[in-house]
C-alpha cells in the first residue's frame, strides 16, 4: 500500500472494525435515527446515542445530549462561529488557524461587520498567553483557537486561554481537528466551552462525521432549520440539544463507524496512541535532521507538537518533492499551504508552501526510514 504519511489530512488505514460496522449497519439495519418507532429505527437511535456517550466520555464530558453531530469539523466550526457571533462583535483567534476558522471569520467580517484580532505567535508557533490577554476587549464575544497547528504541529496553551475566557465570561471554542483521539482532552480541566472535532483524522472514523461538544450555556443559533423527527407541529427549530443544531437525517452509517473507531481508541487507550505518535515524531525529527539541505519548521521538541512536521529541501519546490516521493517511492506526503495560510506568514513560506508529514497510529519507524532514504536520494 506504500507509505502513508498524510494522517494530518485524514487517517489511513482505519481500524477494520470501522469498515465492518458500517457494512453491517447498511446491510442489516439501514434505518434513520429519531424518525421511526419500529425496532430497527430504535436500534439506530440507540447506536447514535451510544456514540454521543462515547464521545462525551472521551473528552470527560457528562452530557451526551450536548454532543452534536455534523458532517465534518468545518461544519462544526461554521455552526459555532455563525451561531455565536453577532453584528459588530469582536473575536480573538490565533495566527495558526485553518481556513475552516479563518475564512468563516473573514466572511463574518464582511457580512456582520465583526472585528478580528489575530494573536501573533512566534516562528515556532508558540502563543504567549499574555498576548491573548491583551487582545480582549469590551465587545469580545468569542475566543477561537486551534488546539494544535496543522502546519507546525505546535500545541497551544488551551488550558490557560480557557481560564482567561472563564474569568472574562467569554465563550471559548477549540478546534481539535489535529488532537482529538491522539491527545488527551478533558473539557473540564482545560476550561473548554465548545470543542469542535472531526471524525476522520485521529479519531480514526469515516469521512462525513464530526461535531461539537457544548460544555456551556452560551446561546448558539442553528445553522440549519428542518426536520428533527419530533415536535413536528412546532414551526421553529426546537430549543434543546441535540435537536436544536441537528436538522435533517443524520449520517447514521458514518456515526456507527465513528462509534467503532472510538471503541478501538478506548481499547488501545489515548495515552498509548499519544505515546506511540510522540515517539515516532521524536524519531522523525532526529532522522529528518540528517537529510541534506533540509529546513524543518516548528518546534524540535516532540513534547510541544502533535505528529505534524513541515519542512522544505533547499532548491526544490515542495510540490516536486512530493511528486518524486509519490511516483518513485510510493510515499504519500502533502505539499502546499495545508489550508492554513496565516501559519506560513510566521515561517515565510506563503509563496512556496511546505512539505508536511502527518504521523498516525499505524505508522512505524520503517516508514520514516523509507522517507529519509528517499529524500537523501533526491
Ligand atoms: C486544524 C484543522 N482545522 C480544521 C480542519 C478541517 O477539517 P475537515 O476537512 O474535516 O472539516 C483541518 C483539516 O485539515 C485542520 O487541520
PDB file of C-alpha atoms in Angstrom, residues 182-338:
ATOM      1  CA  UNK A 182      -4.407  11.184  19.669  1.00  0.00           C
ATOM      2  CA  UNK A 183      -4.003  13.617  22.549  1.00  0.00           C
ATOM      3  CA  UNK A 184      -5.786  13.516  25.915  1.00  0.00           C
ATOM      4  CA  UNK A 185      -8.507  16.182  26.044  1.00  0.00           C
ATOM      5  CA  UNK A 186     -10.514  16.981  29.153  1.00  0.00           C
ATOM      6  CA  UNK A 187     -13.049  19.757  28.516  1.00  0.00           C
ATOM      7  CA  UNK A 188     -13.464  20.328  32.260  1.00  0.00           C
ATOM      8  CA  UNK A 189      -9.808  20.538  33.261  1.00  0.00           C
ATOM      9  CA  UNK A 190      -8.902  22.514  30.163  1.00  0.00           C
ATOM     10  CA  UNK A 191     -11.727  25.042  30.526  1.00  0.00           C
ATOM     11  CA  UNK A 192     -13.099  24.361  27.050  1.00  0.00           C
ATOM     12  CA  UNK A 193     -16.622  25.682  26.440  1.00  0.00           C
ATOM     13  CA  UNK A 194     -17.098  24.316  22.941  1.00  0.00           C
ATOM     14  CA  UNK A 195     -14.945  21.589  21.441  1.00  0.00           C
ATOM     15  CA  UNK A 196     -15.088  21.036  17.679  1.00  0.00           C
ATOM     16  CA  UNK A 197     -13.964  17.633  16.369  1.00  0.00           C
ATOM     17  CA  UNK A 198     -13.748  15.808  13.068  1.00  0.00           C
ATOM     18  CA  UNK A 199     -14.247  12.064  12.848  1.00  0.00           C
ATOM     19  CA  UNK A 200     -11.868  11.116  10.057  1.00  0.00           C
ATOM     20  CA  UNK A 201      -8.464  12.232  11.389  1.00  0.00           C
ATOM     21  CA  UNK A 202      -7.022  10.890  14.665  1.00  0.00           C
ATOM     22  CA  UNK A 203     -10.457   9.739  15.795  1.00  0.00           C
ATOM     23  CA  UNK A 204      -9.923   7.066  13.094  1.00  0.00           C
ATOM     24  CA  UNK A 205     -13.538   7.197  11.904  1.00  0.00           C
ATOM     25  CA  UNK A 206     -15.054   7.673   8.451  1.00  0.00           C
ATOM     26  CA  UNK A 207     -15.190  10.907   6.467  1.00  0.00           C
ATOM     27  CA  UNK A 208     -18.513  12.729   6.742  1.00  0.00           C
ATOM     28  CA  UNK A 209     -18.508  12.696  10.550  1.00  0.00           C
ATOM     29  CA  UNK A 210     -17.707  15.429  13.049  1.00  0.00           C
ATOM     30  CA  UNK A 211     -19.353  17.506  15.692  1.00  0.00           C
ATOM     31  CA  UNK A 212     -19.390  19.832  18.654  1.00  0.00           C
ATOM     32  CA  UNK A 213     -19.235  19.156  22.375  1.00  0.00           C
ATOM     33  CA  UNK A 214     -21.110  22.017  24.015  1.00  0.00           C
ATOM     34  CA  UNK A 215     -19.904  22.455  27.579  1.00  0.00           C
ATOM     35  CA  UNK A 216     -21.598  25.817  28.287  1.00  0.00           C
ATOM     36  CA  UNK A 217     -24.899  27.676  28.338  1.00  0.00           C
ATOM     37  CA  UNK A 218     -23.968  30.345  25.810  1.00  0.00           C
ATOM     38  CA  UNK A 219     -26.568  30.549  23.056  1.00  0.00           C
ATOM     39  CA  UNK A 220     -25.648  29.027  19.700  1.00  0.00           C
ATOM     40  CA  UNK A 221     -28.116  29.753  16.908  1.00  0.00           C
ATOM     41  CA  UNK A 222     -28.712  26.926  14.431  1.00  0.00           C
ATOM     42  CA  UNK A 223     -27.057  26.983  11.032  1.00  0.00           C
ATOM     43  CA  UNK A 224     -29.914  24.989   9.514  1.00  0.00           C
ATOM     44  CA  UNK A 225     -33.622  24.543  10.140  1.00  0.00           C
ATOM     45  CA  UNK A 226     -35.580  21.428   9.324  1.00  0.00           C
ATOM     46  CA  UNK A 227     -36.878  18.084  10.471  1.00  0.00           C
ATOM     47  CA  UNK A 228     -35.732  16.579  13.743  1.00  0.00           C
ATOM     48  CA  UNK A 229     -38.154  13.662  13.895  1.00  0.00           C
ATOM     49  CA  UNK A 230     -40.114  15.159  16.825  1.00  0.00           C
ATOM     50  CA  UNK A 231     -42.132  18.282  17.761  1.00  0.00           C
ATOM     51  CA  UNK A 232     -43.145  18.397  14.111  1.00  0.00           C
ATOM     52  CA  UNK A 233     -46.105  20.738  14.533  1.00  0.00           C
ATOM     53  CA  UNK A 234     -43.868  23.350  16.166  1.00  0.00           C
ATOM     54  CA  UNK A 235     -42.906  25.760  13.383  1.00  0.00           C
ATOM     55  CA  UNK A 236     -39.398  26.601  14.549  1.00  0.00           C
ATOM     56  CA  UNK A 237     -36.279  24.663  15.391  1.00  0.00           C
ATOM     57  CA  UNK A 238     -36.681  23.101  18.891  1.00  0.00           C
ATOM     58  CA  UNK A 239     -34.656  24.917  21.530  1.00  0.00           C
ATOM     59  CA  UNK A 240     -32.991  21.880  23.132  1.00  0.00           C
ATOM     60  CA  UNK A 241     -29.888  19.883  22.259  1.00  0.00           C
ATOM     61  CA  UNK A 242     -29.092  17.976  20.172  1.00  0.00           C
ATOM     62  CA  UNK A 243     -32.183  18.682  18.003  1.00  0.00           C
ATOM     63  CA  UNK A 244     -31.648  22.438  18.030  1.00  0.00           C
ATOM     64  CA  UNK A 245     -28.473  22.072  15.986  1.00  0.00           C
ATOM     65  CA  UNK A 246     -29.167  18.844  14.076  1.00  0.00           C
ATOM     66  CA  UNK A 247     -31.712  19.386  11.292  1.00  0.00           C
ATOM     67  CA  UNK A 248     -32.146  16.663   8.697  1.00  0.00           C
ATOM     68  CA  UNK A 249     -31.302  12.968   8.575  1.00  0.00           C
ATOM     69  CA  UNK A 250     -28.077  12.103  10.358  1.00  0.00           C
ATOM     70  CA  UNK A 251     -25.230  10.181   8.753  1.00  0.00           C
ATOM     71  CA  UNK A 252     -26.033   7.134  10.882  1.00  0.00           C
ATOM     72  CA  UNK A 253     -23.788   4.769   8.917  1.00  0.00           C
ATOM     73  CA  UNK A 254     -20.868   7.169   9.431  1.00  0.00           C
ATOM     74  CA  UNK A 255     -21.728   7.648  13.107  1.00  0.00           C
ATOM     75  CA  UNK A 256     -21.800   3.868  13.584  1.00  0.00           C
ATOM     76  CA  UNK A 257     -18.306   3.727  12.053  1.00  0.00           C
ATOM     77  CA  UNK A 258     -17.176   6.504  14.372  1.00  0.00           C
ATOM     78  CA  UNK A 259     -18.553   4.537  17.316  1.00  0.00           C
ATOM     79  CA  UNK A 260     -16.347   1.556  16.458  1.00  0.00           C
ATOM     80  CA  UNK A 261     -13.382   3.894  15.913  1.00  0.00           C
ATOM     81  CA  UNK A 262     -13.799   5.273  19.444  1.00  0.00           C
ATOM     82  CA  UNK A 263     -14.208   1.769  20.833  1.00  0.00           C
ATOM     83  CA  UNK A 264     -10.889   0.951  19.161  1.00  0.00           C
ATOM     84  CA  UNK A 265      -9.247   4.062  20.661  1.00  0.00           C
ATOM     85  CA  UNK A 266     -10.605   3.202  24.102  1.00  0.00           C
ATOM     86  CA  UNK A 267      -9.274  -0.340  23.820  1.00  0.00           C
ATOM     87  CA  UNK A 268      -5.827   0.899  22.804  1.00  0.00           C
ATOM     88  CA  UNK A 269      -6.165   3.978  25.088  1.00  0.00           C
ATOM     89  CA  UNK A 270      -5.499   7.574  24.054  1.00  0.00           C
ATOM     90  CA  UNK A 271      -2.351   7.508  26.211  1.00  0.00           C
ATOM     91  CA  UNK A 272      -0.869   4.601  24.264  1.00  0.00           C
ATOM     92  CA  UNK A 273      -1.764   6.202  20.927  1.00  0.00           C
ATOM     93  CA  UNK A 274      -0.312   9.506  22.085  1.00  0.00           C
ATOM     94  CA  UNK A 275       2.898   7.872  23.347  1.00  0.00           C
ATOM     95  CA  UNK A 276       3.426   5.981  20.105  1.00  0.00           C
ATOM     96  CA  UNK A 277       2.868   9.043  17.936  1.00  0.00           C
ATOM     97  CA  UNK A 278       5.100  11.125  20.199  1.00  0.00           C
ATOM     98  CA  UNK A 279       7.882   8.567  19.959  1.00  0.00           C
ATOM     99  CA  UNK A 280       7.584   8.393  16.165  1.00  0.00           C
ATOM    100  CA  UNK A 281       7.598  12.195  15.990  1.00  0.00           C
ATOM    101  CA  UNK A 282      10.804  12.307  18.049  1.00  0.00           C
ATOM    102  CA  UNK A 283      12.351   9.717  15.747  1.00  0.00           C
ATOM    103  CA  UNK A 284      11.217  11.618  12.627  1.00  0.00           C
ATOM    104  CA  UNK A 285      12.661  14.894  13.945  1.00  0.00           C
ATOM    105  CA  UNK A 286      16.005  13.193  14.651  1.00  0.00           C
ATOM    106  CA  UNK A 287      16.180  11.371  11.306  1.00  0.00           C
ATOM    107  CA  UNK A 288      14.948  14.235   9.130  1.00  0.00           C
ATOM    108  CA  UNK A 289      17.653  16.467  10.610  1.00  0.00           C
ATOM    109  CA  UNK A 290      20.189  14.236   8.811  1.00  0.00           C
ATOM    110  CA  UNK A 291      18.760  14.957   5.349  1.00  0.00           C
ATOM    111  CA  UNK A 292      20.992  17.215   3.271  1.00  0.00           C
ATOM    112  CA  UNK A 293      19.783  20.822   2.819  1.00  0.00           C
ATOM    113  CA  UNK A 294      16.603  20.286   4.819  1.00  0.00           C
ATOM    114  CA  UNK A 295      14.898  23.073   6.714  1.00  0.00           C
ATOM    115  CA  UNK A 296      12.497  21.850   9.364  1.00  0.00           C
ATOM    116  CA  UNK A 297       9.932  24.320  10.695  1.00  0.00           C
ATOM    117  CA  UNK A 298       8.256  24.432  14.088  1.00  0.00           C
ATOM    118  CA  UNK A 299       9.437  23.192  17.498  1.00  0.00           C
ATOM    119  CA  UNK A 300      12.116  20.484  17.513  1.00  0.00           C
ATOM    120  CA  UNK A 301      10.810  19.129  20.792  1.00  0.00           C
ATOM    121  CA  UNK A 302       8.288  16.308  20.394  1.00  0.00           C
ATOM    122  CA  UNK A 303       6.638  17.293  23.709  1.00  0.00           C
ATOM    123  CA  UNK A 304       5.399  20.512  22.130  1.00  0.00           C
ATOM    124  CA  UNK A 305       3.902  19.187  18.904  1.00  0.00           C
ATOM    125  CA  UNK A 306       1.462  16.639  17.551  1.00  0.00           C
ATOM    126  CA  UNK A 307       2.673  14.314  14.787  1.00  0.00           C
ATOM    127  CA  UNK A 308       2.856  17.072  12.187  1.00  0.00           C
ATOM    128  CA  UNK A 309       6.211  18.172  10.749  1.00  0.00           C
ATOM    129  CA  UNK A 310       6.690  20.737   7.966  1.00  0.00           C
ATOM    130  CA  UNK A 311       9.925  21.084   6.025  1.00  0.00           C
ATOM    131  CA  UNK A 312      11.498  22.152   2.733  1.00  0.00           C
ATOM    132  CA  UNK A 313      14.545  20.990   0.798  1.00  0.00           C
ATOM    133  CA  UNK A 314      16.777  23.782  -0.493  1.00  0.00           C
ATOM    134  CA  UNK A 315      16.424  24.467  -4.233  1.00  0.00           C
ATOM    135  CA  UNK A 316      13.467  22.103  -4.621  1.00  0.00           C
ATOM    136  CA  UNK A 317       9.799  23.016  -4.863  1.00  0.00           C
ATOM    137  CA  UNK A 318       7.683  21.284  -2.219  1.00  0.00           C
ATOM    138  CA  UNK A 319       5.265  20.028  -4.929  1.00  0.00           C
ATOM    139  CA  UNK A 320       8.134  18.492  -6.904  1.00  0.00           C
ATOM    140  CA  UNK A 321       9.492  16.670  -3.860  1.00  0.00           C
ATOM    141  CA  UNK A 322       6.019  15.361  -3.022  1.00  0.00           C
ATOM    142  CA  UNK A 323       5.598  14.193  -6.628  1.00  0.00           C
ATOM    143  CA  UNK A 324       9.001  12.494  -6.563  1.00  0.00           C
ATOM    144  CA  UNK A 325       8.214  10.718  -3.277  1.00  0.00           C
ATOM    145  CA  UNK A 326       4.876   9.524  -4.609  1.00  0.00           C
ATOM    146  CA  UNK A 327       5.852   8.416  -8.103  1.00  0.00           C
ATOM    147  CA  UNK A 328       9.302   6.979  -7.369  1.00  0.00           C
ATOM    148  CA  UNK A 329       8.826   5.613  -3.860  1.00  0.00           C
ATOM    149  CA  UNK A 330       5.083   5.364  -3.221  1.00  0.00           C
ATOM    150  CA  UNK A 331       5.400   7.671  -0.208  1.00  0.00           C
ATOM    151  CA  UNK A 332       2.412   9.937   0.362  1.00  0.00           C
ATOM    152  CA  UNK A 333       3.019  13.361   1.939  1.00  0.00           C
ATOM    153  CA  UNK A 334       1.356  16.698   1.390  1.00  0.00           C
ATOM    154  CA  UNK A 335       2.794  19.834  -0.210  1.00  0.00           C
ATOM    155  CA  UNK A 336       1.451  23.394  -0.188  1.00  0.00           C
ATOM    156  CA  UNK A 337      -0.190  25.681   2.363  1.00  0.00           C
ATOM    157  CA  UNK A 338      -2.329  22.966   4.020  1.00  0.00           C
TER     158      UNK A 338
END
